[in-house]
mmCIF file of C-alpha atoms in Angstrom:
data_model
loop_
_atom_site.group_PDB
_atom_site.id
_atom_site.type_symbol
_atom_site.label_atom_id
_atom_site.label_comp_id
_atom_site.label_asym_id
_atom_site.label_seq_id
_atom_site.Cartn_x
_atom_site.Cartn_y
_atom_site.Cartn_z
ATOM 1 C CA UNK A 20 -12.103 6.909 -5.318
ATOM 2 C CA UNK A 21 -8.999 7.311 -7.530
ATOM 3 C CA UNK A 22 -10.109 10.663 -8.953
ATOM 4 C CA UNK A 23 -7.048 12.888 -9.479
ATOM 5 C CA UNK A 24 -4.685 10.211 -8.130
ATOM 6 C CA UNK A 25 -2.627 10.336 -11.333
ATOM 7 C CA UNK A 26 -2.265 14.096 -10.995
ATOM 8 C CA UNK A 27 -1.245 13.651 -7.364
ATOM 9 C CA UNK A 28 1.361 11.038 -8.295
ATOM 10 C CA UNK A 29 2.776 13.426 -10.905
ATOM 11 C CA UNK A 30 3.126 16.208 -8.313
ATOM 12 C CA UNK A 31 4.862 13.794 -5.927
ATOM 13 C CA UNK A 32 7.277 12.829 -8.681
ATOM 14 C CA UNK A 33 7.936 16.419 -9.722
ATOM 15 C CA UNK A 34 8.524 17.399 -6.093
ATOM 16 C CA UNK A 35 11.020 14.563 -5.599
ATOM 17 C CA UNK A 36 13.067 15.146 -8.765
ATOM 18 C CA UNK A 37 14.920 18.290 -7.632
ATOM 19 C CA UNK A 38 15.726 16.652 -4.286
ATOM 20 C CA UNK A 39 17.619 13.844 -6.023
ATOM 21 C CA UNK A 40 18.732 15.694 -9.139
ATOM 22 C CA UNK A 41 19.391 19.360 -8.271
ATOM 23 C CA UNK A 42 21.089 20.154 -11.585
ATOM 24 C CA UNK A 43 21.156 18.768 -15.101
ATOM 25 C CA UNK A 44 24.832 17.842 -14.719
ATOM 26 C CA UNK A 45 24.401 15.453 -11.793
ATOM 27 C CA UNK A 46 24.015 11.701 -12.087
ATOM 28 C CA UNK A 47 20.442 10.853 -13.035
ATOM 29 C CA UNK A 48 20.617 7.315 -11.597
ATOM 30 C CA UNK A 49 19.186 8.841 -8.421
ATOM 31 C CA UNK A 50 16.013 9.783 -10.238
ATOM 32 C CA UNK A 51 12.813 8.295 -8.856
ATOM 33 C CA UNK A 52 10.700 6.570 -11.501
ATOM 34 C CA UNK A 53 6.996 7.098 -12.138
ATOM 35 C CA UNK A 54 4.557 4.692 -13.791
ATOM 36 C CA UNK A 55 0.946 5.809 -14.349
ATOM 37 C CA UNK A 56 -1.862 3.680 -15.751
ATOM 38 C CA UNK A 57 -3.914 5.980 -17.987
ATOM 39 C CA UNK A 58 -6.735 3.643 -18.971
ATOM 40 C CA UNK A 59 -9.849 3.989 -16.816
ATOM 41 C CA UNK A 60 -10.056 1.294 -14.180
ATOM 42 C CA UNK A 61 -13.526 0.312 -15.397
ATOM 43 C CA UNK A 62 -11.711 -1.120 -18.420
ATOM 44 C CA UNK A 63 -8.397 -2.211 -16.888
ATOM 45 C CA UNK A 64 -7.659 -2.380 -13.192
ATOM 46 C CA UNK A 65 -3.882 -2.540 -12.942
ATOM 47 C CA UNK A 66 -4.024 -3.286 -9.206
ATOM 48 C CA UNK A 67 -5.855 -6.590 -9.683
ATOM 49 C CA UNK A 68 -4.415 -9.916 -10.844
ATOM 50 C CA UNK A 69 -4.428 -9.964 -14.634
ATOM 51 C CA UNK A 70 -7.096 -12.629 -14.979
ATOM 52 C CA UNK A 71 -9.646 -10.415 -13.175
ATOM 53 C CA UNK A 72 -8.404 -6.989 -14.267
ATOM 54 C CA UNK A 73 -9.526 -6.526 -17.864
ATOM 55 C CA UNK A 74 -12.987 -5.384 -18.932
ATOM 56 C CA UNK A 75 -12.371 -4.066 -22.446
ATOM 57 C CA UNK A 76 -14.033 -5.368 -25.586
ATOM 58 C CA UNK A 77 -17.578 -5.271 -24.302
ATOM 59 C CA UNK A 78 -16.819 -6.427 -20.772
ATOM 60 C CA UNK A 79 -14.827 -9.513 -21.719
ATOM 61 C CA UNK A 80 -12.434 -10.221 -18.853
ATOM 62 C CA UNK A 81 -10.178 -12.092 -21.284
ATOM 63 C CA UNK A 82 -9.757 -8.991 -23.467
ATOM 64 C CA UNK A 83 -6.501 -9.063 -25.417
ATOM 65 C CA UNK A 84 -6.363 -5.254 -25.398
ATOM 66 C CA UNK A 85 -6.841 -5.186 -21.652
ATOM 67 C CA UNK A 86 -4.212 -7.844 -21.059
ATOM 68 C CA UNK A 87 -1.775 -5.966 -23.274
ATOM 69 C CA UNK A 88 -2.313 -2.730 -21.318
ATOM 70 C CA UNK A 89 -1.931 -4.590 -18.010
ATOM 71 C CA UNK A 90 1.275 -6.239 -19.216
ATOM 72 C CA UNK A 91 2.744 -2.945 -20.440
ATOM 73 C CA UNK A 92 2.001 -1.246 -17.122
ATOM 74 C CA UNK A 93 3.636 -3.963 -15.047
ATOM 75 C CA UNK A 94 6.526 -4.276 -17.491
ATOM 76 C CA UNK A 95 7.228 -0.577 -16.944
ATOM 77 C CA UNK A 96 7.226 -1.108 -13.174
ATOM 78 C CA UNK A 97 9.653 -3.996 -13.511
ATOM 79 C CA UNK A 98 11.965 -1.984 -15.763
ATOM 80 C CA UNK A 99 12.111 0.766 -13.135
ATOM 81 C CA UNK A 100 12.699 -1.698 -10.288
ATOM 82 C CA UNK A 101 15.356 -3.610 -12.233
ATOM 83 C CA UNK A 102 17.168 -0.354 -12.989
ATOM 84 C CA UNK A 103 17.050 0.680 -9.325
ATOM 85 C CA UNK A 104 18.420 -2.690 -8.201
ATOM 86 C CA UNK A 105 21.198 -2.461 -10.775
ATOM 87 C CA UNK A 106 22.170 1.029 -9.591
ATOM 88 C CA UNK A 107 21.507 0.769 -5.859
ATOM 89 C CA UNK A 108 21.046 -2.893 -4.957
ATOM 90 C CA UNK A 109 17.516 -2.327 -3.659
ATOM 91 C CA UNK A 110 14.380 -0.251 -4.185
ATOM 92 C CA UNK A 111 11.143 0.812 -2.542
ATOM 93 C CA UNK A 112 7.869 0.950 -4.462
ATOM 94 C CA UNK A 113 5.133 3.405 -3.445
ATOM 95 C CA UNK A 114 1.690 2.566 -4.846
ATOM 96 C CA UNK A 115 -0.556 5.664 -4.918
ATOM 97 C CA UNK A 116 -4.335 5.279 -4.742
ATOM 98 C CA UNK A 117 -7.389 7.138 -3.481
ATOM 99 C CA UNK A 118 -10.197 6.313 -1.063
ATOM 100 C CA UNK A 119 -13.165 8.274 0.238
ATOM 101 C CA UNK A 120 -14.217 6.406 3.379
ATOM 102 C CA UNK A 121 -11.724 7.965 5.805
ATOM 103 C CA UNK A 122 -10.468 11.550 6.081
ATOM 104 C CA UNK A 123 -6.926 10.327 6.570
ATOM 105 C CA UNK A 124 -4.279 8.690 4.418
ATOM 106 C CA UNK A 125 -4.077 4.934 4.889
ATOM 107 C CA UNK A 126 -0.564 3.480 4.702
ATOM 108 C CA UNK A 127 -0.611 -0.179 3.641
ATOM 109 C CA UNK A 128 2.114 -2.792 4.163
ATOM 110 C CA UNK A 129 -0.076 -5.897 3.681
ATOM 111 C CA UNK A 130 -0.829 -5.725 7.414
ATOM 112 C CA UNK A 131 -4.433 -5.822 8.610
ATOM 113 C CA UNK A 132 -5.927 -3.918 11.501
ATOM 114 C CA UNK A 133 -5.532 -6.942 13.754
ATOM 115 C CA UNK A 134 -1.844 -7.198 12.756
ATOM 116 C CA UNK A 135 -1.333 -3.579 13.700
ATOM 117 C CA UNK A 136 -3.152 -3.974 16.998
ATOM 118 C CA UNK A 137 -0.806 -6.837 17.882
ATOM 119 C CA UNK A 138 2.250 -5.369 16.216
ATOM 120 C CA UNK A 139 4.008 -4.287 19.422
ATOM 121 C CA UNK A 140 4.119 -7.740 20.952
ATOM 122 C CA UNK A 141 5.268 -9.353 17.712
ATOM 123 C CA UNK A 142 7.938 -6.998 16.495
ATOM 124 C CA UNK A 143 9.869 -6.516 19.716
ATOM 125 C CA UNK A 144 11.024 -10.129 19.720
ATOM 126 C CA UNK A 145 11.032 -10.918 16.022
ATOM 127 C CA UNK A 146 12.632 -7.715 14.865
ATOM 128 C CA UNK A 147 15.489 -8.100 17.340
ATOM 129 C CA UNK A 148 16.254 -11.526 15.884
ATOM 130 C CA UNK A 149 16.073 -10.189 12.327
ATOM 131 C CA UNK A 150 18.303 -7.225 13.119
ATOM 132 C CA UNK A 151 20.941 -9.590 14.541
ATOM 133 C CA UNK A 152 20.999 -11.493 11.251
ATOM 134 C CA UNK A 153 21.188 -8.831 8.589
ATOM 135 C CA UNK A 154 21.183 -11.399 5.793
ATOM 136 C CA UNK A 155 18.242 -13.402 7.069
ATOM 137 C CA UNK A 156 16.233 -15.231 4.419
ATOM 138 C CA UNK A 157 12.965 -13.324 4.455
ATOM 139 C CA UNK A 158 11.077 -16.312 3.042
ATOM 140 C CA UNK A 159 11.650 -18.157 6.329
ATOM 141 C CA UNK A 160 10.650 -15.346 8.670
ATOM 142 C CA UNK A 161 7.555 -15.685 10.790
ATOM 143 C CA UNK A 162 5.215 -13.058 12.165
ATOM 144 C CA UNK A 163 4.786 -9.480 11.189
ATOM 145 C CA UNK A 164 7.610 -9.137 8.671
ATOM 146 C CA UNK A 165 6.652 -12.317 6.837
ATOM 147 C CA UNK A 166 3.113 -11.008 6.492
ATOM 148 C CA UNK A 167 4.230 -7.593 5.314
ATOM 149 C CA UNK A 168 5.492 -6.044 2.082
ATOM 150 C CA UNK A 169 8.507 -4.518 3.867
ATOM 151 C CA UNK A 170 10.396 -7.719 4.695
ATOM 152 C CA UNK A 171 13.314 -6.681 2.472
ATOM 153 C CA UNK A 172 13.952 -3.698 4.747
ATOM 154 C CA UNK A 173 15.160 -6.061 7.472
ATOM 155 C CA UNK A 174 18.460 -6.237 5.546
ATOM 156 C CA UNK A 175 19.085 -2.503 5.804
ATOM 157 C CA UNK A 176 21.780 -1.310 8.211
ATOM 158 C CA UNK A 177 19.299 1.190 9.660
ATOM 159 C CA UNK A 178 16.767 -1.529 10.509
ATOM 160 C CA UNK A 179 15.718 -1.789 14.158
ATOM 161 C CA UNK A 180 12.131 -3.067 14.030
ATOM 162 C CA UNK A 181 9.099 -3.322 11.796
ATOM 163 C CA UNK A 182 7.371 -1.099 14.330
ATOM 164 C CA UNK A 183 9.842 1.674 13.527
ATOM 165 C CA UNK A 184 9.116 1.433 9.783
ATOM 166 C CA UNK A 185 5.349 1.163 10.156
ATOM 167 C CA UNK A 186 4.637 3.927 12.673
ATOM 168 C CA UNK A 187 7.918 5.184 14.096
ATOM 169 C CA UNK A 188 9.099 8.812 13.945
ATOM 170 C CA UNK A 189 10.371 8.386 10.354
ATOM 171 C CA UNK A 190 7.441 6.339 9.048
ATOM 172 C CA UNK A 191 5.391 7.701 6.157
ATOM 173 C CA UNK A 192 2.278 7.903 8.330
ATOM 174 C CA UNK A 193 3.945 9.824 11.154
ATOM 175 C CA UNK A 194 5.698 12.226 8.789
ATOM 176 C CA UNK A 195 2.441 12.974 6.954
ATOM 177 C CA UNK A 196 0.588 13.443 10.216
ATOM 178 C CA UNK A 197 3.200 15.874 11.482
ATOM 179 C CA UNK A 198 2.909 17.874 8.254
ATOM 180 C CA UNK A 199 -0.796 18.423 8.888
ATOM 181 C CA UNK A 200 -2.285 15.486 6.976
ATOM 182 C CA UNK A 201 -3.680 12.753 9.269
ATOM 183 C CA UNK A 202 -2.497 9.245 8.455
ATOM 184 C CA UNK A 203 -2.805 5.703 9.778
ATOM 185 C CA UNK A 204 -0.805 3.860 10.989
ATOM 186 C CA UNK A 205 1.351 6.517 12.630
ATOM 187 C CA UNK A 206 2.590 7.416 16.094
ATOM 188 C CA UNK A 207 -0.542 9.514 16.513
ATOM 189 C CA UNK A 208 -2.925 6.847 15.178
ATOM 190 C CA UNK A 209 -1.228 3.450 15.577
ATOM 191 C CA UNK A 210 -3.988 1.370 13.965
ATOM 192 C CA UNK A 211 -7.168 1.970 11.955
ATOM 193 C CA UNK A 212 -9.487 0.907 14.772
ATOM 194 C CA UNK A 213 -7.735 0.472 18.101
ATOM 195 C CA UNK A 214 -10.677 0.781 20.466
ATOM 196 C CA UNK A 215 -13.716 -1.336 21.213
ATOM 197 C CA UNK A 216 -16.226 0.094 18.744
ATOM 198 C CA UNK A 217 -19.190 -2.125 19.587
ATOM 199 C CA UNK A 218 -21.275 0.874 20.593
ATOM 200 C CA UNK A 219 -20.693 2.440 17.180
ATOM 201 C CA UNK A 220 -21.083 -0.434 14.785
ATOM 202 C CA UNK A 221 -22.862 -3.338 16.412
ATOM 203 C CA UNK A 222 -22.279 -6.438 14.286
ATOM 204 C CA UNK A 223 -20.109 -6.162 11.221
ATOM 205 C CA UNK A 224 -19.194 -8.248 8.236
ATOM 206 C CA UNK A 225 -15.694 -8.387 6.935
ATOM 207 C CA UNK A 226 -14.081 -8.585 3.527
ATOM 208 C CA UNK A 227 -11.235 -11.058 3.227
ATOM 209 C CA UNK A 228 -9.168 -9.098 0.725
ATOM 210 C CA UNK A 229 -6.928 -6.091 0.925
ATOM 211 C CA UNK A 230 -7.820 -4.197 -2.240
ATOM 212 C CA UNK A 231 -10.249 -1.295 -2.135
ATOM 213 C CA UNK A 232 -12.086 -2.730 -5.135
ATOM 214 C CA UNK A 233 -12.596 -6.055 -3.398
ATOM 215 C CA UNK A 234 -14.666 -4.585 -0.580
ATOM 216 C CA UNK A 235 -18.245 -5.730 -0.893
ATOM 217 C CA UNK A 236 -20.958 -3.449 0.373
ATOM 218 C CA UNK A 237 -22.960 -5.978 2.326
ATOM 219 C CA UNK A 238 -25.253 -4.851 5.111
ATOM 220 C CA UNK A 239 -26.454 -6.668 8.146
ATOM 221 C CA UNK A 240 -28.913 -5.433 10.724
ATOM 222 C CA UNK A 241 -27.641 -6.216 14.229
ATOM 223 C CA UNK A 242 -31.243 -6.454 15.419
ATOM 224 C CA UNK A 243 -31.677 -9.554 13.255
ATOM 225 C CA UNK A 244 -28.521 -11.207 14.502
ATOM 226 C CA UNK A 245 -28.798 -13.332 17.602
ATOM 227 C CA UNK A 246 -25.018 -13.177 18.084
ATOM 228 C CA UNK A 247 -24.803 -9.388 17.937
ATOM 229 C CA UNK A 248 -24.018 -9.023 21.624
ATOM 230 C CA UNK A 249 -21.161 -11.512 21.316
ATOM 231 C CA UNK A 250 -19.175 -9.138 19.110
ATOM 232 C CA UNK A 251 -17.488 -7.267 21.932
ATOM 233 C CA UNK A 252 -14.552 -6.079 19.820
ATOM 234 C CA UNK A 253 -15.104 -6.432 16.065
ATOM 235 C CA UNK A 254 -11.882 -4.596 15.165
ATOM 236 C CA UNK A 255 -10.021 -7.650 13.934
ATOM 237 C CA UNK A 256 -9.659 -9.469 10.652
ATOM 238 C CA UNK A 257 -9.079 -7.990 7.247
ATOM 239 C CA UNK A 258 -9.315 -4.634 5.581
ATOM 240 C CA UNK A 259 -12.941 -3.575 5.783
ATOM 241 C CA UNK A 260 -15.873 -4.086 8.090
ATOM 242 C CA UNK A 261 -19.244 -2.938 6.826
ATOM 243 C CA UNK A 262 -22.681 -2.870 8.321
ATOM 244 C CA UNK A 263 -26.153 -1.478 7.713
ATOM 245 C CA UNK A 264 -27.367 1.940 8.765
ATOM 246 C CA UNK A 265 -24.097 3.838 9.155
ATOM 247 C CA UNK A 266 -24.346 7.601 9.077
ATOM 248 C CA UNK A 267 -22.351 8.010 5.861
ATOM 249 C CA UNK A 268 -24.618 5.682 3.938
ATOM 250 C CA UNK A 269 -21.700 4.246 1.960
ATOM 251 C CA UNK A 270 -21.206 0.894 3.671
ATOM 252 C CA UNK A 271 -17.926 1.906 5.286
ATOM 253 C CA UNK A 272 -17.100 2.741 8.841
ATOM 254 C CA UNK A 273 -14.250 3.366 11.275
ATOM 255 C CA UNK A 274 -12.791 -0.106 10.774
ATOM 256 C CA UNK A 275 -12.455 0.172 6.995
ATOM 257 C CA UNK A 276 -8.785 -0.026 6.039
ATOM 258 C CA UNK A 277 -7.123 -0.715 2.701
ATOM 259 C CA UNK A 278 -3.959 -2.486 3.790
ATOM 260 C CA UNK A 279 -2.547 -3.423 0.401
ATOM 261 C CA UNK A 280 -3.493 -4.781 -2.984
ATOM 262 C CA UNK A 281 -2.097 -7.140 -5.580
ATOM 263 C CA UNK A 282 0.640 -4.736 -6.699
ATOM 264 C CA UNK A 283 2.183 -4.680 -3.231
ATOM 265 C CA UNK A 284 2.137 -8.458 -3.085
ATOM 266 C CA UNK A 285 3.735 -8.931 -6.512
ATOM 267 C CA UNK A 286 6.662 -6.626 -5.858
ATOM 268 C CA UNK A 287 6.992 -6.318 -2.076
ATOM 269 C CA UNK A 288 5.650 -9.672 -0.939
ATOM 270 C CA UNK A 289 3.632 -10.388 2.164
ATOM 271 C CA UNK A 290 0.568 -12.433 2.949
ATOM 272 C CA UNK A 291 -0.902 -14.501 0.153
ATOM 273 C CA UNK A 292 -4.587 -14.579 -0.661
ATOM 274 C CA UNK A 293 -4.560 -17.863 -2.550
ATOM 275 C CA UNK A 294 -2.431 -20.921 -2.983
ATOM 276 C CA UNK A 295 1.158 -20.292 -4.009
ATOM 277 C CA UNK A 296 0.737 -23.001 -6.652
ATOM 278 C CA UNK A 297 -1.239 -20.564 -8.797
ATOM 279 C CA UNK A 298 1.924 -18.690 -9.817
ATOM 280 C CA UNK A 299 5.325 -19.575 -11.210
ATOM 281 C CA UNK A 300 6.956 -16.639 -9.434
ATOM 282 C CA UNK A 301 8.451 -15.382 -12.689
ATOM 283 C CA UNK A 302 5.983 -12.849 -14.088
ATOM 284 C CA UNK A 303 3.060 -10.791 -12.720
ATOM 285 C CA UNK A 304 0.633 -12.115 -15.359
ATOM 286 C CA UNK A 305 1.206 -15.711 -14.232
ATOM 287 C CA UNK A 306 0.123 -14.878 -10.705
ATOM 288 C CA UNK A 307 -3.443 -15.439 -9.559
ATOM 289 C CA UNK A 308 -2.523 -14.253 -6.092
ATOM 290 C CA UNK A 309 -0.280 -11.712 -4.443
ATOM 291 C CA UNK A 310 2.862 -13.842 -4.400
ATOM 292 C CA UNK A 311 6.078 -11.844 -4.703
ATOM 293 C CA UNK A 312 8.115 -12.336 -7.861
ATOM 294 C CA UNK A 313 11.177 -14.402 -7.015
ATOM 295 C CA UNK A 314 13.695 -11.960 -8.472
ATOM 296 C CA UNK A 315 12.549 -9.247 -6.047
ATOM 297 C CA UNK A 316 12.677 -11.235 -2.830
ATOM 298 C CA UNK A 317 15.067 -9.527 -0.451
ATOM 299 C CA UNK A 318 15.512 -6.523 -2.759
ATOM 300 C CA UNK A 319 12.143 -4.751 -2.995
ATOM 301 C CA UNK A 320 9.899 -3.371 -0.270
ATOM 302 C CA UNK A 321 6.555 -1.746 -1.057
ATOM 303 C CA UNK A 322 4.108 0.661 0.542
ATOM 304 C CA UNK A 323 0.563 1.512 -0.519
ATOM 305 C CA UNK A 324 -0.571 5.089 0.037
ATOM 306 C CA UNK A 325 -4.370 5.421 0.007
ATOM 307 C CA UNK A 326 -5.123 9.117 0.004
ATOM 308 C CA UNK A 327 -8.379 10.722 1.173
ATOM 309 C CA UNK A 328 -10.534 12.934 -1.005
ATOM 310 C CA UNK A 329 -11.489 15.860 1.204
ATOM 311 C CA UNK A 330 -8.893 18.570 1.450
ATOM 312 C CA UNK A 331 -6.284 16.726 -0.600
ATOM 313 C CA UNK A 332 -7.467 15.839 -4.123
ATOM 314 C CA UNK A 333 -10.415 18.143 -4.732
ATOM 315 C CA UNK A 334 -8.582 21.113 -6.295
ATOM 316 C CA UNK A 335 -5.286 21.762 -8.053
ATOM 317 C CA UNK A 336 -4.048 23.785 -5.101
ATOM 318 C CA UNK A 337 -4.852 20.959 -2.681
ATOM 319 C CA UNK A 338 -3.123 18.429 -4.919
ATOM 320 C CA UNK A 339 -0.002 20.599 -5.179
ATOM 321 C CA UNK A 340 0.275 21.036 -1.409
ATOM 322 C CA UNK A 341 -0.582 17.445 -0.526
ATOM 323 C CA UNK A 342 1.704 16.041 -3.220
ATOM 324 C CA UNK A 343 4.561 18.129 -1.876
ATOM 325 C CA UNK A 344 3.875 16.852 1.657
ATOM 326 C CA UNK A 345 3.907 13.221 0.483
ATOM 327 C CA UNK A 346 7.130 13.844 -1.446
ATOM 328 C CA UNK A 347 8.759 15.310 1.662
ATOM 329 C CA UNK A 348 7.621 12.311 3.716
ATOM 330 C CA UNK A 349 8.988 9.855 1.124
ATOM 331 C CA UNK A 350 12.291 11.735 0.915
ATOM 332 C CA UNK A 351 12.748 11.740 4.713
ATOM 333 C CA UNK A 352 11.720 8.076 4.916
ATOM 334 C CA UNK A 353 14.195 7.075 2.203
ATOM 335 C CA UNK A 354 16.968 9.190 3.682
ATOM 336 C CA UNK A 355 16.544 7.699 7.149
ATOM 337 C CA UNK A 356 16.057 4.028 6.297
ATOM 338 C CA UNK A 357 17.956 3.718 3.001
ATOM 339 C CA UNK A 358 20.514 6.513 3.420
ATOM 340 C CA UNK A 359 19.258 7.554 -0.026
ATOM 341 C CA UNK A 360 19.867 11.208 -0.844
#
């Protein structure tokens, strides 16, 4: 699914550079930073917790080479984030990936489909309270912002609501959609699966993790399930719902949604998949879950961008055009919410 994602990330970076650094004489502290993992994910998966990410040395998950590569990748991310905080007081991380189950870009903030379905009723009250207390401790917030990887954005002067960031007029999803590349969530498509899709999918099983690699292709025949008729609206829960016999034959369907992986959790925070006691909060390698590093709480927000394959990453020309569109969306997003030019 990540085929040509590195090339796409490079185009995004190259498209952003002249926007922030129009000449060689201007201050380069406005430069965006780019970190690319070059080792194939079959050997090292940088988006997983370290203890499950390394498959070098004959498939040994405890590979020293794999751990070293994982550490170097995340050290580079931290160096870039630390530099941004030093220069600007805050930063936003965009994690670029690829998927091939939906012909639209999926924008992840550690919020599941069910979160997004309910987002209106939650954010209107909670976001108003957060906006009134610009220096609110994000670790004590409840609801949608506490679950998300964008909690730090509640401290921005431009902040009005999580709804505005997630699918408002200046959200990444809406901006991409308006540039001709469908995205979810956005104003046009507020959630991955908003309608009752019983007639399409019957009974589904769900994965309890947010990473695309964690989705298990399990099938279940609704005809063999006595409770099939009880699933009147299966569009709740976590990132992916899979079932047997779908037309694509790949185990995915309209409810599949990659809402955020371990990288988002480490740097942007949000919901935790395991007990907080499994990390010391000091380094990514000590974390067996997606707990945010303590030094980034209140300073870093993060967004996962899961790009589709068709029409976006298949050819160099597609990558150039799509990368430019993503760069424009990121620039407009950063300008509006961070006043970052």
